[in-house]
Tab-separated table of C-alpha atoms in Angstrom:
chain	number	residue	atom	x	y	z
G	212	UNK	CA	-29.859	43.403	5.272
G	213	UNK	CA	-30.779	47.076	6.736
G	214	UNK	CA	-33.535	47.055	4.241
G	215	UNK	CA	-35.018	44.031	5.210
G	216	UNK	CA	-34.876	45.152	8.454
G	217	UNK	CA	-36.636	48.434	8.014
G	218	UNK	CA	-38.953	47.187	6.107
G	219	UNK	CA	-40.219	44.403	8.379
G	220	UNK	CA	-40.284	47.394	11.032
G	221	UNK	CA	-42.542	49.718	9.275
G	222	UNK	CA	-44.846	46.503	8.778
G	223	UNK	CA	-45.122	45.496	12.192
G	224	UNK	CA	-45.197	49.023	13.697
G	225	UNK	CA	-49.192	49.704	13.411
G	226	UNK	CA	-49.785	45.855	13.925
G	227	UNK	CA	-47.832	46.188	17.624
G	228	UNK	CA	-49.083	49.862	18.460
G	229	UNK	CA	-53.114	48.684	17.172
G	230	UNK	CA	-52.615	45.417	19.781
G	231	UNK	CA	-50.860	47.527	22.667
G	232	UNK	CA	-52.790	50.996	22.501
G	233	UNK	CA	-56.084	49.465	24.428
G	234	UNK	CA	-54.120	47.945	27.055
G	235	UNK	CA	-52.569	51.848	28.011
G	236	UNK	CA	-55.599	53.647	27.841
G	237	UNK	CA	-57.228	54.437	30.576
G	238	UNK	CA	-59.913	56.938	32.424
G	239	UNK	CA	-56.921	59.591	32.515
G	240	UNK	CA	-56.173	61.002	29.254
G	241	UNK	CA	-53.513	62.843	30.270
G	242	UNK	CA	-51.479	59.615	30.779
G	243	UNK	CA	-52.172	58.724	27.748
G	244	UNK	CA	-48.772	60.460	25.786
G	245	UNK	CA	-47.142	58.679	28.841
G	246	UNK	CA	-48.614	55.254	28.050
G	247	UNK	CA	-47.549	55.966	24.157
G	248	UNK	CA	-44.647	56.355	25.020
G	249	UNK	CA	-44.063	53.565	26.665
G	250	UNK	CA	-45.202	51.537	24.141
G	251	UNK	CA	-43.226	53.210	21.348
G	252	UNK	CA	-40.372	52.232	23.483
G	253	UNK	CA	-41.130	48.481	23.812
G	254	UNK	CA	-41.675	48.337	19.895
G	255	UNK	CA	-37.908	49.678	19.388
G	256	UNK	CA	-37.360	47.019	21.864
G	257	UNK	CA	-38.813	44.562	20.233
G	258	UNK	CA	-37.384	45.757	16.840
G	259	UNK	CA	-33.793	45.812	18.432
G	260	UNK	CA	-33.706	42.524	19.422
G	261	UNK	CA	-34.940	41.356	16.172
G	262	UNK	CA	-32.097	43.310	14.392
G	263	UNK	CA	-29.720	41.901	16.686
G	264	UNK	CA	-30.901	38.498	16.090
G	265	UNK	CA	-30.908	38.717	12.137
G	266	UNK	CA	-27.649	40.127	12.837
G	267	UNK	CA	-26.052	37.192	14.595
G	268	UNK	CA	-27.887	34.693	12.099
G	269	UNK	CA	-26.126	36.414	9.344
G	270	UNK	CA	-22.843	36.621	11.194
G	271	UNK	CA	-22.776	32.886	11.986
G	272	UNK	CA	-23.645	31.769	8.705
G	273	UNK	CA	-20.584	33.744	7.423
G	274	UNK	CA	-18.562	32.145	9.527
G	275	UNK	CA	-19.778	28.738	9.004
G	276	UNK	CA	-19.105	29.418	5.327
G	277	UNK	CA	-15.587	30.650	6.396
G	278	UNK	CA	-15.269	28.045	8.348
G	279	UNK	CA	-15.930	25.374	5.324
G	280	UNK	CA	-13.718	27.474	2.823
G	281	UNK	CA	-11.106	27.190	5.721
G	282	UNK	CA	-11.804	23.516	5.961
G	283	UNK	CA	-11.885	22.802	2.438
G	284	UNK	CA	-8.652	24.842	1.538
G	285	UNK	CA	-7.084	22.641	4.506
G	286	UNK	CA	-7.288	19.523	2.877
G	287	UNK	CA	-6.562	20.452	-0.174
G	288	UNK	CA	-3.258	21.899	1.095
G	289	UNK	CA	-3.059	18.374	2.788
G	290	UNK	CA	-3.405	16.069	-0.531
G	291	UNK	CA	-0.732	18.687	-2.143
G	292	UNK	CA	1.663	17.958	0.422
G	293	UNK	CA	0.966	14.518	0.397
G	294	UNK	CA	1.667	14.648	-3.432
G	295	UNK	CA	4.465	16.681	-3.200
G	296	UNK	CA	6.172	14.521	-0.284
G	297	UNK	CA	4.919	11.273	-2.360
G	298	UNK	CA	6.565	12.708	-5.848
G	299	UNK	CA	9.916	13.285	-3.614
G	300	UNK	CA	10.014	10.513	-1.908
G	301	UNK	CA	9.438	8.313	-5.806
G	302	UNK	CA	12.407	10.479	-6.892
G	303	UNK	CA	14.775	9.740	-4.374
G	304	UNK	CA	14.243	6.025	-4.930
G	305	UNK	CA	14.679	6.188	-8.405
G	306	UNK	CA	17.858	8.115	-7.670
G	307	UNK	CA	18.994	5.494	-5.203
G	308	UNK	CA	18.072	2.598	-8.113
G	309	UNK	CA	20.357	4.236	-10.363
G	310	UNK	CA	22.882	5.085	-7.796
G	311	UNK	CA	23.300	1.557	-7.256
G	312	UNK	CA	23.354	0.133	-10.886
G	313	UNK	CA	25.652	2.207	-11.831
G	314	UNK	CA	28.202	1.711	-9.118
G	315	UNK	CA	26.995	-2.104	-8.744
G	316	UNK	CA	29.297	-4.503	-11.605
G	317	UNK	CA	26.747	-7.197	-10.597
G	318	UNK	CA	23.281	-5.525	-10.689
G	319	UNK	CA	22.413	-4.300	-14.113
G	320	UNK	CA	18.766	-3.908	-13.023
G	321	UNK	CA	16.966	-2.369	-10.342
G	322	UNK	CA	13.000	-2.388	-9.934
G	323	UNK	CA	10.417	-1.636	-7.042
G	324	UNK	CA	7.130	-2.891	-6.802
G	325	UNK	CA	3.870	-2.537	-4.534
G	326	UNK	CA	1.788	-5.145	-3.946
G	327	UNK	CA	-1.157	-5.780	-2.021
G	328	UNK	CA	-2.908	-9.573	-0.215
G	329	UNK	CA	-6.780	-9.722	-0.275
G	330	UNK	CA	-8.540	-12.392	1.008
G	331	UNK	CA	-11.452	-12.320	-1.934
G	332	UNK	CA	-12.997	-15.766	0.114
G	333	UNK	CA	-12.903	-17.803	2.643
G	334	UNK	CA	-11.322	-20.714	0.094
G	335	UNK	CA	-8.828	-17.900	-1.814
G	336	UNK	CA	-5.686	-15.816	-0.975
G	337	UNK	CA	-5.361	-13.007	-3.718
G	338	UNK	CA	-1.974	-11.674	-4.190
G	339	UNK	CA	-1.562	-8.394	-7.082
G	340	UNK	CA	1.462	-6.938	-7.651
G	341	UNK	CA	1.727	-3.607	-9.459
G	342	UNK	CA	5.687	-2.253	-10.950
G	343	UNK	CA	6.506	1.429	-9.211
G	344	UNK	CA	9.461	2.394	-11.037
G	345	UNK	CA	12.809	0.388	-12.636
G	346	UNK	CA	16.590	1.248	-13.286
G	347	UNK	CA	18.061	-0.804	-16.172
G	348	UNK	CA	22.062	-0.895	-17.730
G	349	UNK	CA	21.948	0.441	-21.303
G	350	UNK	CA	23.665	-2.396	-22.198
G	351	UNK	CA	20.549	-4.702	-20.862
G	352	UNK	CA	17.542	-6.285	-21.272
G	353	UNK	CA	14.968	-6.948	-18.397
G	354	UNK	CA	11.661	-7.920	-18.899
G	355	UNK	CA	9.753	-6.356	-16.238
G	356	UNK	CA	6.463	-7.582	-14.819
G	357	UNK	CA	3.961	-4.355	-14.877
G	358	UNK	CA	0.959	-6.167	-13.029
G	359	UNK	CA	0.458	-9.216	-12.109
G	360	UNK	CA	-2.101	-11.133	-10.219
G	361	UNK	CA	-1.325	-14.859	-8.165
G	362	UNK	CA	-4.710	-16.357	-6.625
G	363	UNK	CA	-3.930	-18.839	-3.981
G	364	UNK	CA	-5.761	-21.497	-2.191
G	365	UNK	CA	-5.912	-21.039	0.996
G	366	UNK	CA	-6.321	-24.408	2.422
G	367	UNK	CA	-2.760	-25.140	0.918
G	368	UNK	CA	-1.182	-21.920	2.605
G	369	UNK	CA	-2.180	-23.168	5.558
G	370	UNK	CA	-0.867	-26.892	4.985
G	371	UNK	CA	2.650	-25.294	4.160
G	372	UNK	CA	2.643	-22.838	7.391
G	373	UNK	CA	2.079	-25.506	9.317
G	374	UNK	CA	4.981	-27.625	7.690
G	375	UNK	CA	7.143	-24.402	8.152
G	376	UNK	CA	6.445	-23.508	11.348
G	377	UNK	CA	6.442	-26.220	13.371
G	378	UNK	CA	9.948	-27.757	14.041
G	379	UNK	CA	8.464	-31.401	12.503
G	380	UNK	CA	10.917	-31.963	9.725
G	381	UNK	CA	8.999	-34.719	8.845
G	382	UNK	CA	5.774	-33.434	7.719
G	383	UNK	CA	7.634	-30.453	5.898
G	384	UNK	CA	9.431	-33.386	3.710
G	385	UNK	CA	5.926	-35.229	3.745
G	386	UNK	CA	4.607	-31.643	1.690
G	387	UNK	CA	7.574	-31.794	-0.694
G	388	UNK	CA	6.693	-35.561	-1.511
G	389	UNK	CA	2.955	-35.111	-2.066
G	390	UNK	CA	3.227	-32.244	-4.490
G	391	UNK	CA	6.438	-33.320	-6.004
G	392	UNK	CA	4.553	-37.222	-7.354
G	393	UNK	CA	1.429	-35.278	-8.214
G	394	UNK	CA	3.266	-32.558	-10.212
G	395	UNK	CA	5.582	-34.616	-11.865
G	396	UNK	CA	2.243	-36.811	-13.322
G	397	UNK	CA	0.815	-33.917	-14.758
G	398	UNK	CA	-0.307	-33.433	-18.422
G	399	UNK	CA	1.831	-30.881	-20.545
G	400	UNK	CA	-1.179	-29.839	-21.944
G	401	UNK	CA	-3.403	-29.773	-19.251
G	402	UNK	CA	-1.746	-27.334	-17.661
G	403	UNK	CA	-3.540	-24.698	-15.515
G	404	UNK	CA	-2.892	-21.719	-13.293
G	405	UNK	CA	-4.063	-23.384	-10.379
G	406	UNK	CA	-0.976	-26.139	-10.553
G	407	UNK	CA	1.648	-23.347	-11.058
G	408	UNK	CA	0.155	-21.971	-8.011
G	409	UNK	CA	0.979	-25.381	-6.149
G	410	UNK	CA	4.147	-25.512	-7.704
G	411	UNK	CA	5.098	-21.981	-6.703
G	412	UNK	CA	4.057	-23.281	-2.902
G	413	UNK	CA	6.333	-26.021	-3.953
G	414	UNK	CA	8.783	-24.299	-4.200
G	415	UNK	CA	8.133	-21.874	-1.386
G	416	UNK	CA	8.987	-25.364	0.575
G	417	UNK	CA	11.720	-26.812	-1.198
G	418	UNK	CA	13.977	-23.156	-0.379
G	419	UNK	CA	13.123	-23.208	3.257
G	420	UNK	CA	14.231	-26.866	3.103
G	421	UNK	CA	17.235	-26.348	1.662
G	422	UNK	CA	18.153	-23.856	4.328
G	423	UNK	CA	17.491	-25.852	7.079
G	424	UNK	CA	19.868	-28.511	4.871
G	425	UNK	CA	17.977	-31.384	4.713
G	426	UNK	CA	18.084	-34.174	1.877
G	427	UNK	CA	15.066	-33.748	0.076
G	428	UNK	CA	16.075	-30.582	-1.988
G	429	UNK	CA	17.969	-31.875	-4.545
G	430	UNK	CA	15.274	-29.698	-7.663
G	431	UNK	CA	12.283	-28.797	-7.354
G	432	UNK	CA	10.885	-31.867	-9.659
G	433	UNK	CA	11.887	-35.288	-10.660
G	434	UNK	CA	10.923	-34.352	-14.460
G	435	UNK	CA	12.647	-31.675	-15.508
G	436	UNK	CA	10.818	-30.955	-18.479
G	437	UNK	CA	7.569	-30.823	-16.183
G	438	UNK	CA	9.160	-28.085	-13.936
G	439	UNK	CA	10.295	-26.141	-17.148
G	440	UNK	CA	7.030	-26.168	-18.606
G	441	UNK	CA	5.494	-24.954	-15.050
G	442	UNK	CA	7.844	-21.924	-15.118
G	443	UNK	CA	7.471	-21.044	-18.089
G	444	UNK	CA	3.290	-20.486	-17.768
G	445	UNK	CA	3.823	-18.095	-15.244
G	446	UNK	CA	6.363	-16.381	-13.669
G	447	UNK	CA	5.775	-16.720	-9.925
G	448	UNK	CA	9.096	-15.815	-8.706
G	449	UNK	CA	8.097	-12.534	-6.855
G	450	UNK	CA	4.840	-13.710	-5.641
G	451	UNK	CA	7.000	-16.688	-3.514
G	452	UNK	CA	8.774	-13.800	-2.269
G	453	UNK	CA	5.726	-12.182	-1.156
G	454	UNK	CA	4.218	-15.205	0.427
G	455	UNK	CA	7.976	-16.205	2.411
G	456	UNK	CA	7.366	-12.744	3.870
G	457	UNK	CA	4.266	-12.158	4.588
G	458	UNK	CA	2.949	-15.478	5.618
G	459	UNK	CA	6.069	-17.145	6.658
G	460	UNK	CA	7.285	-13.943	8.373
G	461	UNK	CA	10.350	-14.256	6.545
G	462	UNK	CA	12.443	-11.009	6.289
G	463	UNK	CA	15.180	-12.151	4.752
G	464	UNK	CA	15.655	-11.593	0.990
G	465	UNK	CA	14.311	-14.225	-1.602
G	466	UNK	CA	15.926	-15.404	-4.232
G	467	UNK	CA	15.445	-17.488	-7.030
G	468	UNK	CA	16.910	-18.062	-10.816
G	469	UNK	CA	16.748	-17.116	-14.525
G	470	UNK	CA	14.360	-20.330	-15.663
G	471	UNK	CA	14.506	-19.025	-20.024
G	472	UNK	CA	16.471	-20.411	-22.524
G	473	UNK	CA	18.911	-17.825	-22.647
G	474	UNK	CA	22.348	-18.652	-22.601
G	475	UNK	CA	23.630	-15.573	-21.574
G	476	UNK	CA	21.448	-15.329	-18.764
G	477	UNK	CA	22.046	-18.578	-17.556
G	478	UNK	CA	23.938	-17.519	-14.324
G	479	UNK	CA	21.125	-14.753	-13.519
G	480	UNK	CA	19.596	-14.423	-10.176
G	481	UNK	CA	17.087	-12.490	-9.005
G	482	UNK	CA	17.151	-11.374	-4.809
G	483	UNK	CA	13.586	-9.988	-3.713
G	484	UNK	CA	14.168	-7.695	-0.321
G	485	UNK	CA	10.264	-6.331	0.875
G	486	UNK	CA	10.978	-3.514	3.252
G	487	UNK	CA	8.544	-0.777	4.556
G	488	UNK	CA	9.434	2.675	3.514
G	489	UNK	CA	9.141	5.668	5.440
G	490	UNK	CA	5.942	6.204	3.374
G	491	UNK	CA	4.275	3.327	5.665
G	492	UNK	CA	4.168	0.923	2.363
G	493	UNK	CA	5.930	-2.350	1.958
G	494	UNK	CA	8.078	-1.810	-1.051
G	495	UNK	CA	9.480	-4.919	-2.553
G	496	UNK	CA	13.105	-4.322	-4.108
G	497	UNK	CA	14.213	-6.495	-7.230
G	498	UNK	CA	17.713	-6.711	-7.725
G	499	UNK	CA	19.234	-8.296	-10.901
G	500	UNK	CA	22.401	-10.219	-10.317
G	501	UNK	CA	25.013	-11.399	-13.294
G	502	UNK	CA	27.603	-12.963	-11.815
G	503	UNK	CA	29.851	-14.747	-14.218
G	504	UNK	CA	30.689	-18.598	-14.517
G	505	UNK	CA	33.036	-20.434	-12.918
G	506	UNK	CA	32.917	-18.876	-9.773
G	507	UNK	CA	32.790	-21.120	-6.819
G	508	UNK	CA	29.938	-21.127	-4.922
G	509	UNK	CA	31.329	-19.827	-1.618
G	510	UNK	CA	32.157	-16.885	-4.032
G	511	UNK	CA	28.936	-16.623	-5.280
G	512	UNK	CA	27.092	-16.972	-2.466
G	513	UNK	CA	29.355	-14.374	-0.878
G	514	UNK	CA	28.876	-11.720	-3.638
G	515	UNK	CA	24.914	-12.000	-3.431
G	516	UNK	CA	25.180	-11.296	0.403
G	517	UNK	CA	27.690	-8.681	0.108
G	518	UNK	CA	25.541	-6.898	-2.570
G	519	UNK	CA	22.075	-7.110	-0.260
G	520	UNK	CA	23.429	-5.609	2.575
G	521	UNK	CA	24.959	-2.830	0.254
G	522	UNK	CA	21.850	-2.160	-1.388
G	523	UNK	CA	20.132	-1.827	2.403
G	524	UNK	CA	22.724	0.529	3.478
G	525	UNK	CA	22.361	2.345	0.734
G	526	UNK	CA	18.300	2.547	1.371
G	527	UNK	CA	19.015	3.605	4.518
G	528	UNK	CA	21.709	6.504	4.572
G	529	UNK	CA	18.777	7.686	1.408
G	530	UNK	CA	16.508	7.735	4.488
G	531	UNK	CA	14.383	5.514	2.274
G	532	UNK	CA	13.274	3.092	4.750
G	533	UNK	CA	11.097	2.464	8.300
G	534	UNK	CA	13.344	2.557	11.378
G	535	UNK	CA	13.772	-0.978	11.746
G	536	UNK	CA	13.729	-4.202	9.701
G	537	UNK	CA	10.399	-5.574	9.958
G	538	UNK	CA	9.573	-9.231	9.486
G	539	UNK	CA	6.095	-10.257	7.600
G	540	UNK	CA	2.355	-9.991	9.346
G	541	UNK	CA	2.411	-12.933	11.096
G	542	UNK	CA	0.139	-15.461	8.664
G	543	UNK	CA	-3.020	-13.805	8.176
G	544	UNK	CA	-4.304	-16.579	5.844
């Protein structure tokens, strides 16, 4: 930069001194060496204050640079520590998974999922549910959902909150009739996605029914063949989970049965808990219960209780989850 800077001087000194030396002259010429002076003086002026200008220029655009490597070395130290603290907290939950299995005579299977709700229109509620991480017994074998993806209508989410939500027993038994006749009419092989979706809300109904003990719960279809043929196109128990929680603000766990033809899976059930973590996501926790047969159900019932709320403890002394059990979002359809 001090070459530039002499440089430009040595240009602009006879330009200045050519322009000024008129303006001094005058009848005297004895005050002429004055007068040069003088003018000598306001060109190192005038070149001091450009050096000290160039100066600052190139000071401030090192530390603007500075200030950007600064910047950008900032957030990348951020995202590392947001790795790092993501990586740890992943690892302590897999820990706590296989904590629990393996201390757990009734849970040979563990698994935690994120999911996500997306309203892709104003006529469709998009649930998509992705697998995190999974525990299993050696001596087991779970068939774990990896992704899935439920599409909703929303018209009949709405028809079923407001069956739920509103203390009319009536019209939440009027729900359970209308899609029970039309589901049980259906075509085996007509089939689509769209009527396991309404049989999933179907079901959604039928459980909240059935704990508030009214009549009408006795299965979830008159034809049983119909209802096994619905299951078995699409697995929807985890997405009736999701929508009991997060549209029905429903915090308490979900549960629903093994539906294959397995016999030695026959008295399998499956308890869904969605909780937020301390990472600000809603985890949803899939527990796999084999209880054995022949156990009353005030026994069963008791063990499935008793085995939630020690899986919840356990989340919490693992600091795993938010401060406080939080219900679902309030509807949102």
């Amino acid at each position: 930069m001090g070459r530039k800077i002499i440089n430009t001087f040595i240009f602009i000194t006879p330009v200045v001194l050519s322009i000024i030396s008129p303006i001094f002259q005058g009848p005297s010429k004895t005050t002429f060496p004055v007068n040069y002076v003088f003018a000598v003086f306001i060109l190192f002026s005038m070149g001091a204050i450009y050096w000290v200008k160039q100066y600052l220029n190139e000071k401030n655009g090192k530390i603007n640079e500075l200030e950007k490597v600064i910047e950008r070395g900032y957030l990348s130290l951020t995202s590392e520590y947001n790795e790092l603290s993501q990586f740890r907290y992943k690892k302590i939950q897999e820990e706590t998974l296989k904590i629990f299995v393996q201390q757990n005579e009734y849970v040979p299977a563990a698994q935690v999922y994120e999911y996500s709700v997306s309203k892709t229109s104003p006529l469709k509620t998009v649930v998509k549910l992705n697998y995190r991480q999974g525990v299993v017994d050696e001596d087991e074998e779970i068939n774990a959902l990896i992704k899935a993806k439920y599409i909703y209508d929303k018209g009949e989410l709405r028809r079923l909150e407001r069956a739920i939500q509103k203390p009319k027993p009536k019209k939440l038994v009027k729900y359970i009739y209308r899609w029970r006749n039309e589901l049980d009419t259906l075509s085996k092989t007509n089939i689509t996605e769209k009527d396991v979706m309404k049989f999933s809300l179907l079901q959604v109904a039928i459980d909240y029914s059935s704990r508030m003990a009214q009549s009408t719960t006795k299965g979830y279809l008159n034809s049983e063949s119909m209802g096994k043929e619905l299951h078995s196109y699409k697995r929807t128990g985890i997405a009736r989970a999701i929508i009991s929680h997060d549209f029905f603000t429903d915090p308490d766990p979900y549960h629903f049965s093994y539906t294959g033809s397995l016999s030695r899976k026959t008295n399998r059930i499956y308890t869904c808990m969605i909780r937020k973590g301390k990472d600000g996501v809603n985890h949803l926790y899939l527990l796999t219960l084999q209880i054995d047969e022949g156990i009353s159900k005030t026994d069963f019932n008791k063990i499935v209780t008793d085995t939630e709320w020690q899986f919840e403890t356990l989340l919490r002394e693992r600091k795993l989850l938010y401060n406080k059990v939080e219900g679902g979002s309030s509807g949102g359809l």
